[in-house]
């Protein structure tokens, strides 16, 4: 795993955070607390849409990386064609269901005081359009990762991340209507699909064996779903657990309360970009190494695990100690004391999650996506119950405790699974 790959990946993840640091306080000043909370929900739904490829992007990365390690390059074009066709159909179905949800009055489920229901409904329609594009983008990104094209991915991710925050900010100069704010997110996802597809085609051009007509293959589809089927479970359930806290807050408390929770959440959880940069690069490299040199992957994994643990320990302790100063400099008078408590609770969960993410990548690189899926199936009802009970008794701080508690359970189970497959 080259440090340059990590650096490019980290750059693509970090640049949007710098833009967010500038635009979020400005958006808070321009929008009321409720409207910003609704925009945060839109960001959450767009983020979840990446899981609508049902794990096939992850499965494609694992399969193509393995095919490259075994030099079976002629199978790659059909693998990409099969995965992209499946994700297009899935995204189209998901977008249709979201649109029907809006038609049937789903907007009324969100507690608001000043935002018209029709405005929320129109925004949901727009988000439905983005779902197929986001799902297919995850598939083409998977092929780029398998070819280690992290430079291209990082450029696009940086631009997309900038638009994610700067788009609504620019729109807010002209209007604060929710559907216009959301439209910038939708347009950026459609453009990103086109560019991801172009980057994938460029990757294939590097290998002469891949320059042949590609077609859908039922056999490859079966192989993708053998691995991707279990990844599908994780890809659907895991984002639900990650994003459900803010939607639960919006439904049970208020859209305004989402802002109080999501601000410390974004500050603290975005520190995981470093872990994401490393694990994303490590996954295809580890999958390939397990095929080429099966006696070396354990030492390779342990080296990066210890590095991540040391770095994230420092980061989380730093955030917990200096969060009041960070909030004061960033938000000024918009700072909420409850947000400080929430942020410190989440720091514990972030550290645990950073270690768990490394074990997650190792288990899936070994081809045992079934184990991570079974963990998420177990966690979903337990976490949901804990979320409800703690929220009822302790409010937003209880929600933060439920989130961090799940990360502890996740780490313990992933560590056990890694030990199991390593025997």
mmCIF file of C-alpha atoms in Angstrom:
data_model
loop_
_atom_site.group_PDB
_atom_site.id
_atom_site.type_symbol
_atom_site.label_atom_id
_atom_site.label_comp_id
_atom_site.label_asym_id
_atom_site.label_seq_id
_atom_site.Cartn_x
_atom_site.Cartn_y
_atom_site.Cartn_z
ATOM 1 C CA UNK A 1 0.000 0.000 0.000
ATOM 2 C CA UNK A 2 1.622 3.208 -1.182
ATOM 3 C CA UNK A 3 1.610 6.264 1.061
ATOM 4 C CA UNK A 4 0.824 8.331 -2.043
ATOM 5 C CA UNK A 5 -2.453 6.424 -2.457
ATOM 6 C CA UNK A 6 -3.395 7.243 1.130
ATOM 7 C CA UNK A 7 -2.350 10.868 0.644
ATOM 8 C CA UNK A 8 -4.535 11.278 -2.441
ATOM 9 C CA UNK A 9 -7.445 9.551 -0.734
ATOM 10 C CA UNK A 10 -7.029 11.714 2.367
ATOM 11 C CA UNK A 11 -6.883 14.875 0.245
ATOM 12 C CA UNK A 12 -10.128 13.969 -1.477
ATOM 13 C CA UNK A 13 -11.813 13.451 1.880
ATOM 14 C CA UNK A 14 -10.269 16.449 3.668
ATOM 15 C CA UNK A 15 -10.792 19.282 1.182
ATOM 16 C CA UNK A 16 -14.610 19.183 1.566
ATOM 17 C CA UNK A 17 -14.192 19.473 5.332
ATOM 18 C CA UNK A 18 -12.314 22.736 4.915
ATOM 19 C CA UNK A 19 -15.148 24.035 2.749
ATOM 20 C CA UNK A 20 -17.679 22.855 5.334
ATOM 21 C CA UNK A 21 -15.764 24.695 8.064
ATOM 22 C CA UNK A 22 -16.367 27.941 6.169
ATOM 23 C CA UNK A 23 -19.855 27.392 4.756
ATOM 24 C CA UNK A 24 -21.691 25.709 7.649
ATOM 25 C CA UNK A 25 -21.503 28.710 10.027
ATOM 26 C CA UNK A 26 -22.630 30.950 7.153
ATOM 27 C CA UNK A 27 -25.528 28.610 6.387
ATOM 28 C CA UNK A 28 -26.525 28.631 10.058
ATOM 29 C CA UNK A 29 -26.672 32.424 9.930
ATOM 30 C CA UNK A 30 -28.680 32.453 6.681
ATOM 31 C CA UNK A 31 -31.039 29.555 7.370
ATOM 32 C CA UNK A 32 -33.023 29.088 10.542
ATOM 33 C CA UNK A 33 -32.200 26.141 12.755
ATOM 34 C CA UNK A 34 -35.095 24.095 11.375
ATOM 35 C CA UNK A 35 -34.172 24.629 7.708
ATOM 36 C CA UNK A 36 -30.549 23.698 8.395
ATOM 37 C CA UNK A 37 -31.740 20.547 10.144
ATOM 38 C CA UNK A 38 -33.768 19.608 7.048
ATOM 39 C CA UNK A 39 -30.730 20.229 4.849
ATOM 40 C CA UNK A 40 -28.723 17.941 7.149
ATOM 41 C CA UNK A 41 -31.368 15.253 6.591
ATOM 42 C CA UNK A 42 -30.927 15.693 2.827
ATOM 43 C CA UNK A 43 -27.159 15.267 3.220
ATOM 44 C CA UNK A 44 -27.851 12.109 5.227
ATOM 45 C CA UNK A 45 -30.192 10.635 2.605
ATOM 46 C CA UNK A 46 -27.739 11.419 -0.222
ATOM 47 C CA UNK A 47 -24.998 9.733 1.787
ATOM 48 C CA UNK A 48 -27.158 6.674 2.352
ATOM 49 C CA UNK A 49 -27.930 6.469 -1.383
ATOM 50 C CA UNK A 50 -24.400 5.187 -1.973
ATOM 51 C CA UNK A 51 -25.490 1.969 -0.248
ATOM 52 C CA UNK A 52 -28.158 1.397 -2.906
ATOM 53 C CA UNK A 53 -25.641 -0.445 -5.069
ATOM 54 C CA UNK A 54 -26.387 -3.178 -2.496
ATOM 55 C CA UNK A 55 -22.733 -3.848 -1.872
ATOM 56 C CA UNK A 56 -21.904 -4.547 -5.510
ATOM 57 C CA UNK A 57 -19.378 -1.695 -5.584
ATOM 58 C CA UNK A 58 -17.493 -3.323 -2.708
ATOM 59 C CA UNK A 59 -17.936 -6.750 -4.300
ATOM 60 C CA UNK A 60 -16.653 -5.374 -7.619
ATOM 61 C CA UNK A 61 -13.544 -3.970 -5.912
ATOM 62 C CA UNK A 62 -12.824 -7.296 -4.232
ATOM 63 C CA UNK A 63 -13.497 -9.365 -7.366
ATOM 64 C CA UNK A 64 -11.565 -7.151 -9.808
ATOM 65 C CA UNK A 65 -8.612 -6.851 -7.398
ATOM 66 C CA UNK A 66 -8.543 -10.650 -7.126
ATOM 67 C CA UNK A 67 -8.838 -11.046 -10.921
ATOM 68 C CA UNK A 68 -5.886 -8.698 -11.365
ATOM 69 C CA UNK A 69 -3.883 -10.664 -8.797
ATOM 70 C CA UNK A 70 -4.624 -13.884 -10.700
ATOM 71 C CA UNK A 71 -4.096 -12.156 -14.114
ATOM 72 C CA UNK A 72 -7.602 -13.100 -15.319
ATOM 73 C CA UNK A 73 -8.040 -9.680 -16.871
ATOM 74 C CA UNK A 74 -10.353 -10.761 -19.690
ATOM 75 C CA UNK A 75 -13.169 -11.246 -17.172
ATOM 76 C CA UNK A 76 -13.079 -7.662 -15.897
ATOM 77 C CA UNK A 77 -15.197 -5.930 -18.634
ATOM 78 C CA UNK A 78 -18.095 -8.363 -18.228
ATOM 79 C CA UNK A 79 -17.834 -8.001 -14.450
ATOM 80 C CA UNK A 80 -18.190 -4.222 -14.696
ATOM 81 C CA UNK A 81 -21.031 -4.415 -17.241
ATOM 82 C CA UNK A 82 -22.936 -6.859 -15.057
ATOM 83 C CA UNK A 83 -22.515 -4.824 -11.863
ATOM 84 C CA UNK A 84 -23.451 -1.513 -13.504
ATOM 85 C CA UNK A 85 -26.632 -2.904 -15.055
ATOM 86 C CA UNK A 86 -27.781 -4.361 -11.752
ATOM 87 C CA UNK A 87 -27.104 -1.145 -9.804
ATOM 88 C CA UNK A 88 -28.957 0.954 -12.395
ATOM 89 C CA UNK A 89 -32.097 -1.155 -11.960
ATOM 90 C CA UNK A 90 -31.780 -1.096 -8.163
ATOM 91 C CA UNK A 91 -31.277 2.683 -8.108
ATOM 92 C CA UNK A 92 -34.269 3.200 -10.381
ATOM 93 C CA UNK A 93 -36.483 1.113 -8.107
ATOM 94 C CA UNK A 94 -35.239 2.964 -5.005
ATOM 95 C CA UNK A 95 -35.833 6.352 -6.614
ATOM 96 C CA UNK A 96 -39.375 5.331 -7.563
ATOM 97 C CA UNK A 97 -40.105 4.206 -3.995
ATOM 98 C CA UNK A 98 -38.816 7.501 -2.555
ATOM 99 C CA UNK A 99 -40.989 9.422 -5.017
ATOM 100 C CA UNK A 100 -44.021 7.347 -3.968
ATOM 101 C CA UNK A 101 -43.145 8.034 -0.333
ATOM 102 C CA UNK A 102 -43.349 11.756 -1.076
ATOM 103 C CA UNK A 103 -46.635 11.360 -2.971
ATOM 104 C CA UNK A 104 -48.194 9.467 -0.074
ATOM 105 C CA UNK A 105 -47.438 12.278 2.360
ATOM 106 C CA UNK A 106 -44.111 11.162 3.811
ATOM 107 C CA UNK A 107 -43.122 14.794 4.385
ATOM 108 C CA UNK A 108 -45.745 15.035 7.123
ATOM 109 C CA UNK A 109 -43.733 12.601 9.268
ATOM 110 C CA UNK A 110 -41.080 15.286 9.882
ATOM 111 C CA UNK A 111 -41.963 17.705 12.676
ATOM 112 C CA UNK A 112 -41.555 21.282 11.447
ATOM 113 C CA UNK A 113 -42.928 24.671 12.431
ATOM 114 C CA UNK A 114 -42.022 27.131 9.676
ATOM 115 C CA UNK A 115 -41.168 25.042 6.581
ATOM 116 C CA UNK A 116 -44.153 24.282 4.304
ATOM 117 C CA UNK A 117 -44.878 20.598 3.735
ATOM 118 C CA UNK A 118 -45.017 21.142 -0.047
ATOM 119 C CA UNK A 119 -41.445 22.466 0.048
ATOM 120 C CA UNK A 120 -40.219 19.323 1.814
ATOM 121 C CA UNK A 121 -42.182 17.119 -0.600
ATOM 122 C CA UNK A 122 -40.584 18.751 -3.654
ATOM 123 C CA UNK A 123 -37.131 18.300 -2.098
ATOM 124 C CA UNK A 124 -37.813 14.583 -1.582
ATOM 125 C CA UNK A 125 -38.772 14.265 -5.267
ATOM 126 C CA UNK A 126 -35.458 15.824 -6.256
ATOM 127 C CA UNK A 127 -33.543 13.476 -3.971
ATOM 128 C CA UNK A 128 -35.317 10.529 -5.631
ATOM 129 C CA UNK A 129 -33.725 11.573 -8.939
ATOM 130 C CA UNK A 130 -30.256 11.452 -7.393
ATOM 131 C CA UNK A 131 -30.573 7.875 -6.097
ATOM 132 C CA UNK A 132 -29.895 5.949 -9.365
ATOM 133 C CA UNK A 133 -26.907 8.192 -10.141
ATOM 134 C CA UNK A 134 -25.473 7.771 -6.647
ATOM 135 C CA UNK A 135 -25.914 3.978 -6.740
ATOM 136 C CA UNK A 136 -24.163 3.615 -10.106
ATOM 137 C CA UNK A 137 -21.384 5.980 -9.024
ATOM 138 C CA UNK A 138 -20.540 3.596 -6.173
ATOM 139 C CA UNK A 139 -20.085 0.784 -8.705
ATOM 140 C CA UNK A 140 -17.757 2.731 -11.013
ATOM 141 C CA UNK A 141 -15.843 3.996 -7.983
ATOM 142 C CA UNK A 142 -15.376 0.355 -6.957
ATOM 143 C CA UNK A 143 -13.608 -0.428 -10.234
ATOM 144 C CA UNK A 144 -11.350 2.626 -9.835
ATOM 145 C CA UNK A 145 -10.398 1.451 -6.346
ATOM 146 C CA UNK A 146 -9.566 -2.023 -7.658
ATOM 147 C CA UNK A 147 -7.166 -0.396 -10.149
ATOM 148 C CA UNK A 148 -5.722 1.788 -7.374
ATOM 149 C CA UNK A 149 -6.820 4.963 -9.193
ATOM 150 C CA UNK A 150 -7.036 6.928 -5.952
ATOM 151 C CA UNK A 151 -5.704 10.091 -7.569
ATOM 152 C CA UNK A 152 -8.670 10.293 -9.957
ATOM 153 C CA UNK A 153 -11.139 9.340 -7.225
ATOM 154 C CA UNK A 154 -9.698 11.985 -4.913
ATOM 155 C CA UNK A 155 -10.005 14.771 -7.466
ATOM 156 C CA UNK A 156 -13.637 13.918 -8.075
ATOM 157 C CA UNK A 157 -14.431 13.333 -4.406
ATOM 158 C CA UNK A 158 -12.918 16.700 -3.522
ATOM 159 C CA UNK A 159 -14.976 18.543 -6.148
ATOM 160 C CA UNK A 160 -18.124 16.659 -5.190
ATOM 161 C CA UNK A 161 -17.540 17.363 -1.502
ATOM 162 C CA UNK A 162 -16.984 21.049 -2.175
ATOM 163 C CA UNK A 163 -20.262 21.290 -4.104
ATOM 164 C CA UNK A 164 -21.990 19.372 -1.307
ATOM 165 C CA UNK A 165 -21.476 22.349 1.011
ATOM 166 C CA UNK A 166 -20.710 25.251 -1.315
ATOM 167 C CA UNK A 167 -23.704 24.466 -3.551
ATOM 168 C CA UNK A 168 -26.398 25.113 -0.916
ATOM 169 C CA UNK A 169 -24.346 28.059 0.365
ATOM 170 C CA UNK A 170 -24.307 29.680 -3.101
ATOM 171 C CA UNK A 171 -28.022 29.000 -3.571
ATOM 172 C CA UNK A 172 -28.779 30.581 -0.183
ATOM 173 C CA UNK A 173 -27.743 33.996 -1.574
ATOM 174 C CA UNK A 174 -30.800 33.869 -3.833
ATOM 175 C CA UNK A 175 -33.328 31.750 -1.907
ATOM 176 C CA UNK A 176 -33.635 29.654 1.249
ATOM 177 C CA UNK A 177 -36.337 27.360 -0.126
ATOM 178 C CA UNK A 178 -35.378 23.769 0.631
ATOM 179 C CA UNK A 179 -35.920 22.328 -2.854
ATOM 180 C CA UNK A 180 -33.529 24.861 -4.412
ATOM 181 C CA UNK A 181 -30.902 24.095 -1.766
ATOM 182 C CA UNK A 182 -31.258 20.363 -2.464
ATOM 183 C CA UNK A 183 -31.139 20.821 -6.263
ATOM 184 C CA UNK A 184 -27.411 21.618 -6.110
ATOM 185 C CA UNK A 185 -26.799 18.240 -4.421
ATOM 186 C CA UNK A 186 -28.770 16.397 -7.108
ATOM 187 C CA UNK A 187 -26.980 18.060 -10.035
ATOM 188 C CA UNK A 188 -23.568 17.298 -8.542
ATOM 189 C CA UNK A 189 -24.424 13.569 -8.200
ATOM 190 C CA UNK A 190 -25.429 13.302 -11.857
ATOM 191 C CA UNK A 191 -22.205 14.992 -12.979
ATOM 192 C CA UNK A 192 -20.121 12.745 -10.699
ATOM 193 C CA UNK A 193 -21.630 9.616 -12.298
ATOM 194 C CA UNK A 194 -20.499 10.762 -15.739
ATOM 195 C CA UNK A 195 -16.959 11.433 -14.497
ATOM 196 C CA UNK A 196 -16.689 8.173 -12.493
ATOM 197 C CA UNK A 197 -17.710 6.266 -15.633
ATOM 198 C CA UNK A 198 -15.051 8.078 -17.665
ATOM 199 C CA UNK A 199 -12.369 7.291 -15.054
ATOM 200 C CA UNK A 200 -13.388 3.607 -15.072
ATOM 201 C CA UNK A 201 -13.053 3.468 -18.865
ATOM 202 C CA UNK A 202 -9.595 5.032 -18.567
ATOM 203 C CA UNK A 203 -8.550 2.340 -16.056
ATOM 204 C CA UNK A 204 -9.599 -0.421 -18.447
ATOM 205 C CA UNK A 205 -7.565 1.145 -21.243
ATOM 206 C CA UNK A 206 -4.379 0.416 -19.274
ATOM 207 C CA UNK A 207 -4.805 -3.337 -19.788
ATOM 208 C CA UNK A 208 -4.958 -4.588 -23.418
ATOM 209 C CA UNK A 209 -6.770 -7.766 -22.283
ATOM 210 C CA UNK A 210 -9.754 -5.685 -21.135
ATOM 211 C CA UNK A 211 -10.286 -4.067 -24.548
ATOM 212 C CA UNK A 212 -13.167 -6.223 -25.722
ATOM 213 C CA UNK A 213 -16.963 -5.994 -25.938
ATOM 214 C CA UNK A 214 -18.609 -6.361 -22.549
ATOM 215 C CA UNK A 215 -21.968 -7.905 -21.761
ATOM 216 C CA UNK A 216 -24.161 -8.889 -18.846
ATOM 217 C CA UNK A 217 -23.275 -12.316 -17.449
ATOM 218 C CA UNK A 218 -25.648 -14.296 -15.202
ATOM 219 C CA UNK A 219 -22.658 -16.308 -13.941
ATOM 220 C CA UNK A 220 -20.791 -13.185 -12.886
ATOM 221 C CA UNK A 221 -23.983 -11.760 -11.380
ATOM 222 C CA UNK A 222 -24.233 -14.876 -9.220
ATOM 223 C CA UNK A 223 -20.590 -14.513 -8.144
ATOM 224 C CA UNK A 224 -21.093 -10.834 -7.346
ATOM 225 C CA UNK A 225 -24.124 -11.597 -5.226
ATOM 226 C CA UNK A 226 -22.340 -14.483 -3.502
ATOM 227 C CA UNK A 227 -19.953 -11.929 -2.034
ATOM 228 C CA UNK A 228 -22.061 -8.832 -2.629
ATOM 229 C CA UNK A 229 -25.236 -10.412 -1.264
ATOM 230 C CA UNK A 230 -23.811 -10.364 2.223
ATOM 231 C CA UNK A 231 -22.172 -6.994 1.570
ATOM 232 C CA UNK A 232 -25.650 -5.880 0.537
ATOM 233 C CA UNK A 233 -26.919 -6.625 4.021
ATOM 234 C CA UNK A 234 -24.097 -4.619 5.593
ATOM 235 C CA UNK A 235 -24.397 -1.838 3.015
ATOM 236 C CA UNK A 236 -28.095 -1.411 3.741
ATOM 237 C CA UNK A 237 -28.128 -1.945 7.513
ATOM 238 C CA UNK A 238 -24.908 -0.111 8.435
ATOM 239 C CA UNK A 239 -25.907 3.265 6.902
ATOM 240 C CA UNK A 240 -29.347 2.899 8.481
ATOM 241 C CA UNK A 241 -27.692 2.642 11.885
ATOM 242 C CA UNK A 242 -25.281 5.477 11.070
ATOM 243 C CA UNK A 243 -27.964 7.862 9.780
ATOM 244 C CA UNK A 244 -31.032 6.758 11.766
ATOM 245 C CA UNK A 245 -30.142 8.846 14.813
ATOM 246 C CA UNK A 246 -30.762 12.161 13.018
ATOM 247 C CA UNK A 247 -33.981 10.925 11.384
ATOM 248 C CA UNK A 248 -35.187 9.587 14.719
ATOM 249 C CA UNK A 249 -34.465 12.974 16.306
ATOM 250 C CA UNK A 250 -36.392 14.751 13.516
ATOM 251 C CA UNK A 251 -39.416 12.472 13.917
ATOM 252 C CA UNK A 252 -39.510 12.241 17.736
ATOM 253 C CA UNK A 253 -38.091 15.600 18.861
ATOM 254 C CA UNK A 254 -37.823 18.228 16.105
ATOM 255 C CA UNK A 255 -35.935 19.208 12.966
ATOM 256 C CA UNK A 256 -34.278 21.988 14.982
ATOM 257 C CA UNK A 257 -32.868 19.428 17.447
ATOM 258 C CA UNK A 258 -31.127 17.724 14.522
ATOM 259 C CA UNK A 259 -28.882 20.795 14.243
ATOM 260 C CA UNK A 260 -27.867 20.585 17.922
ATOM 261 C CA UNK A 261 -26.877 16.947 17.415
ATOM 262 C CA UNK A 262 -25.479 16.980 13.889
ATOM 263 C CA UNK A 263 -22.973 19.831 14.419
ATOM 264 C CA UNK A 264 -20.818 17.984 17.011
ATOM 265 C CA UNK A 265 -21.457 14.748 15.131
ATOM 266 C CA UNK A 266 -19.970 16.146 11.921
ATOM 267 C CA UNK A 267 -17.002 17.745 13.693
ATOM 268 C CA UNK A 268 -16.061 14.570 15.551
ATOM 269 C CA UNK A 269 -17.055 11.850 13.090
ATOM 270 C CA UNK A 270 -15.346 13.584 10.162
ATOM 271 C CA UNK A 271 -12.044 12.832 11.893
ATOM 272 C CA UNK A 272 -12.590 9.311 10.562
ATOM 273 C CA UNK A 273 -11.564 10.536 7.097
ATOM 274 C CA UNK A 274 -8.031 9.390 7.919
ATOM 275 C CA UNK A 275 -9.229 5.883 8.730
ATOM 276 C CA UNK A 276 -11.354 5.901 5.599
ATOM 277 C CA UNK A 277 -8.372 6.975 3.509
ATOM 278 C CA UNK A 278 -6.262 4.106 4.858
ATOM 279 C CA UNK A 279 -8.900 1.339 4.882
ATOM 280 C CA UNK A 280 -10.131 2.199 1.381
ATOM 281 C CA UNK A 281 -6.604 1.823 0.014
ATOM 282 C CA UNK A 282 -5.888 -1.211 2.201
ATOM 283 C CA UNK A 283 -8.955 -3.206 1.106
ATOM 284 C CA UNK A 284 -8.028 -3.865 -2.572
ATOM 285 C CA UNK A 285 -4.346 -4.191 -1.640
ATOM 286 C CA UNK A 286 -5.151 -6.709 1.092
ATOM 287 C CA UNK A 287 -7.474 -8.672 -1.219
ATOM 288 C CA UNK A 288 -4.718 -8.873 -3.828
ATOM 289 C CA UNK A 289 -2.017 -9.752 -1.240
ATOM 290 C CA UNK A 290 -4.138 -12.596 0.158
ATOM 291 C CA UNK A 291 -4.087 -14.153 -3.324
ATOM 292 C CA UNK A 292 -0.458 -13.440 -4.255
ATOM 293 C CA UNK A 293 1.343 -13.789 -0.875
ATOM 294 C CA UNK A 294 -0.999 -15.333 1.721
ATOM 295 C CA UNK A 295 1.799 -15.595 4.300
ATOM 296 C CA UNK A 296 2.434 -11.835 4.400
ATOM 297 C CA UNK A 297 -0.983 -10.201 4.815
ATOM 298 C CA UNK A 298 -1.176 -10.576 8.616
ATOM 299 C CA UNK A 299 1.992 -8.565 9.289
ATOM 300 C CA UNK A 300 0.870 -5.998 6.718
ATOM 301 C CA UNK A 301 -2.510 -5.638 8.441
ATOM 302 C CA UNK A 302 -1.111 -5.426 11.986
ATOM 303 C CA UNK A 303 1.310 -2.662 10.954
ATOM 304 C CA UNK A 304 -1.477 -0.425 9.677
ATOM 305 C CA UNK A 305 -3.819 -1.321 12.544
ATOM 306 C CA UNK A 306 -1.297 -0.091 15.138
ATOM 307 C CA UNK A 307 -0.667 3.094 13.154
ATOM 308 C CA UNK A 308 -4.360 3.883 12.921
ATOM 309 C CA UNK A 309 -4.911 3.169 16.640
ATOM 310 C CA UNK A 310 -2.083 5.502 17.680
ATOM 311 C CA UNK A 311 -3.146 8.328 15.371
ATOM 312 C CA UNK A 312 -6.828 8.148 16.270
ATOM 313 C CA UNK A 313 -6.118 7.991 19.999
ATOM 314 C CA UNK A 314 -4.287 11.302 19.684
ATOM 315 C CA UNK A 315 -7.004 12.828 17.474
ATOM 316 C CA UNK A 316 -9.887 11.803 19.741
ATOM 317 C CA UNK A 317 -8.207 12.984 22.953
ATOM 318 C CA UNK A 318 -7.339 16.282 21.253
ATOM 319 C CA UNK A 319 -10.939 16.779 20.088
ATOM 320 C CA UNK A 320 -12.409 15.917 23.484
ATOM 321 C CA UNK A 321 -10.135 18.439 25.239
ATOM 322 C CA UNK A 322 -10.331 21.292 22.747
ATOM 323 C CA UNK A 323 -13.895 20.905 21.463
ATOM 324 C CA UNK A 324 -15.117 24.034 23.334
ATOM 325 C CA UNK A 325 -12.432 26.140 21.641
ATOM 326 C CA UNK A 326 -13.134 24.568 18.238
ATOM 327 C CA UNK A 327 -16.856 25.269 18.563
ATOM 328 C CA UNK A 328 -16.262 28.826 19.777
ATOM 329 C CA UNK A 329 -13.959 29.627 16.859
ATOM 330 C CA UNK A 330 -16.177 27.870 14.331
ATOM 331 C CA UNK A 331 -19.713 28.711 15.412
ATOM 332 C CA UNK A 332 -19.316 31.685 17.752
ATOM 333 C CA UNK A 333 -22.696 32.578 19.232
ATOM 334 C CA UNK A 334 -24.346 29.563 17.561
ATOM 335 C CA UNK A 335 -22.544 27.238 19.980
ATOM 336 C CA UNK A 336 -24.814 25.079 22.145
ATOM 337 C CA UNK A 337 -23.443 23.706 25.451
ATOM 338 C CA UNK A 338 -25.340 20.439 24.963
ATOM 339 C CA UNK A 339 -23.453 19.994 21.687
ATOM 340 C CA UNK A 340 -20.163 19.926 23.635
ATOM 341 C CA UNK A 341 -21.342 17.025 25.798
ATOM 342 C CA UNK A 342 -22.624 15.169 22.739
ATOM 343 C CA UNK A 343 -19.315 15.708 20.930
ATOM 344 C CA UNK A 344 -17.252 14.278 23.784
ATOM 345 C CA UNK A 345 -19.450 11.195 24.015
ATOM 346 C CA UNK A 346 -19.083 10.679 20.270
ATOM 347 C CA UNK A 347 -15.275 10.946 20.543
ATOM 348 C CA UNK A 348 -15.284 7.617 22.410
ATOM 349 C CA UNK A 349 -17.333 5.996 19.670
ATOM 350 C CA UNK A 350 -15.132 7.428 16.927
ATOM 351 C CA UNK A 351 -11.986 5.879 18.417
ATOM 352 C CA UNK A 352 -13.684 2.503 18.760
ATOM 353 C CA UNK A 353 -15.030 2.774 15.218
ATOM 354 C CA UNK A 354 -11.584 3.568 13.807
ATOM 355 C CA UNK A 355 -10.245 0.244 15.096
ATOM 356 C CA UNK A 356 -13.383 -1.636 14.088
ATOM 357 C CA UNK A 357 -13.171 -0.281 10.534
ATOM 358 C CA UNK A 358 -9.760 -1.873 10.061
ATOM 359 C CA UNK A 359 -11.015 -5.275 11.229
ATOM 360 C CA UNK A 360 -14.078 -4.801 8.989
ATOM 361 C CA UNK A 361 -11.839 -4.349 5.934
ATOM 362 C CA UNK A 362 -9.711 -7.377 6.857
ATOM 363 C CA UNK A 363 -12.715 -9.666 7.277
ATOM 364 C CA UNK A 364 -14.241 -8.589 3.954
ATOM 365 C CA UNK A 365 -10.912 -8.756 2.095
ATOM 366 C CA UNK A 366 -10.786 -12.413 3.146
ATOM 367 C CA UNK A 367 -14.131 -12.854 1.349
ATOM 368 C CA UNK A 368 -16.119 -13.349 4.588
ATOM 369 C CA UNK A 369 -18.673 -10.621 4.029
ATOM 370 C CA UNK A 370 -21.221 -12.978 5.584
ATOM 371 C CA UNK A 371 -19.676 -12.429 9.017
ATOM 372 C CA UNK A 372 -19.875 -8.631 8.905
ATOM 373 C CA UNK A 373 -23.457 -8.879 7.636
ATOM 374 C CA UNK A 374 -24.475 -11.188 10.473
ATOM 375 C CA UNK A 375 -22.962 -8.736 12.949
ATOM 376 C CA UNK A 376 -25.067 -5.914 11.509
ATOM 377 C CA UNK A 377 -28.218 -8.062 11.533
ATOM 378 C CA UNK A 378 -27.630 -8.695 15.233
ATOM 379 C CA UNK A 379 -26.827 -5.062 15.992
ATOM 380 C CA UNK A 380 -29.802 -3.439 14.230
ATOM 381 C CA UNK A 381 -32.594 -4.413 16.680
ATOM 382 C CA UNK A 382 -30.303 -4.029 19.703
ATOM 383 C CA UNK A 383 -29.163 -0.575 18.604
ATOM 384 C CA UNK A 384 -32.687 0.525 17.677
ATOM 385 C CA UNK A 385 -33.997 -0.450 21.108
ATOM 386 C CA UNK A 386 -31.068 1.241 22.867
ATOM 387 C CA UNK A 387 -31.546 4.365 20.739
ATOM 388 C CA UNK A 388 -35.218 4.657 21.677
ATOM 389 C CA UNK A 389 -34.734 3.940 25.380
ATOM 390 C CA UNK A 390 -31.749 6.247 25.843
ATOM 391 C CA UNK A 391 -33.331 9.031 23.795
ATOM 392 C CA UNK A 392 -36.530 8.898 25.828
ATOM 393 C CA UNK A 393 -34.676 9.073 29.152
ATOM 394 C CA UNK A 394 -31.626 11.209 28.300
ATOM 395 C CA UNK A 395 -32.529 13.085 25.109
ATOM 396 C CA UNK A 396 -29.784 13.940 22.622
ATOM 397 C CA UNK A 397 -27.034 12.820 25.012
ATOM 398 C CA UNK A 398 -28.713 9.417 25.167
ATOM 399 C CA UNK A 399 -28.680 9.217 21.362
ATOM 400 C CA UNK A 400 -24.921 9.887 21.409
ATOM 401 C CA UNK A 401 -24.408 7.170 24.048
ATOM 402 C CA UNK A 402 -26.345 4.676 21.926
ATOM 403 C CA UNK A 403 -24.173 5.499 18.890
ATOM 404 C CA UNK A 404 -20.889 5.090 20.795
ATOM 405 C CA UNK A 405 -22.142 1.958 22.524
ATOM 406 C CA UNK A 406 -22.829 0.336 19.156
ATOM 407 C CA UNK A 407 -19.255 1.054 18.100
ATOM 408 C CA UNK A 408 -17.980 -0.848 21.150
ATOM 409 C CA UNK A 409 -20.144 -3.876 20.334
ATOM 410 C CA UNK A 410 -19.084 -3.625 16.681
ATOM 411 C CA UNK A 411 -15.372 -3.649 17.573
ATOM 412 C CA UNK A 412 -15.673 -6.645 19.901
ATOM 413 C CA UNK A 413 -17.565 -8.747 17.346
ATOM 414 C CA UNK A 414 -15.299 -7.796 14.417
ATOM 415 C CA UNK A 415 -12.192 -8.623 16.467
ATOM 416 C CA UNK A 416 -13.660 -12.022 17.298
ATOM 417 C CA UNK A 417 -14.510 -12.698 13.637
ATOM 418 C CA UNK A 418 -11.017 -11.713 12.506
ATOM 419 C CA UNK A 419 -9.500 -14.136 15.001
ATOM 420 C CA UNK A 420 -11.885 -16.842 13.830
ATOM 421 C CA UNK A 421 -10.962 -16.622 10.116
ATOM 422 C CA UNK A 422 -7.252 -16.259 10.925
ATOM 423 C CA UNK A 423 -7.038 -19.709 12.506
#
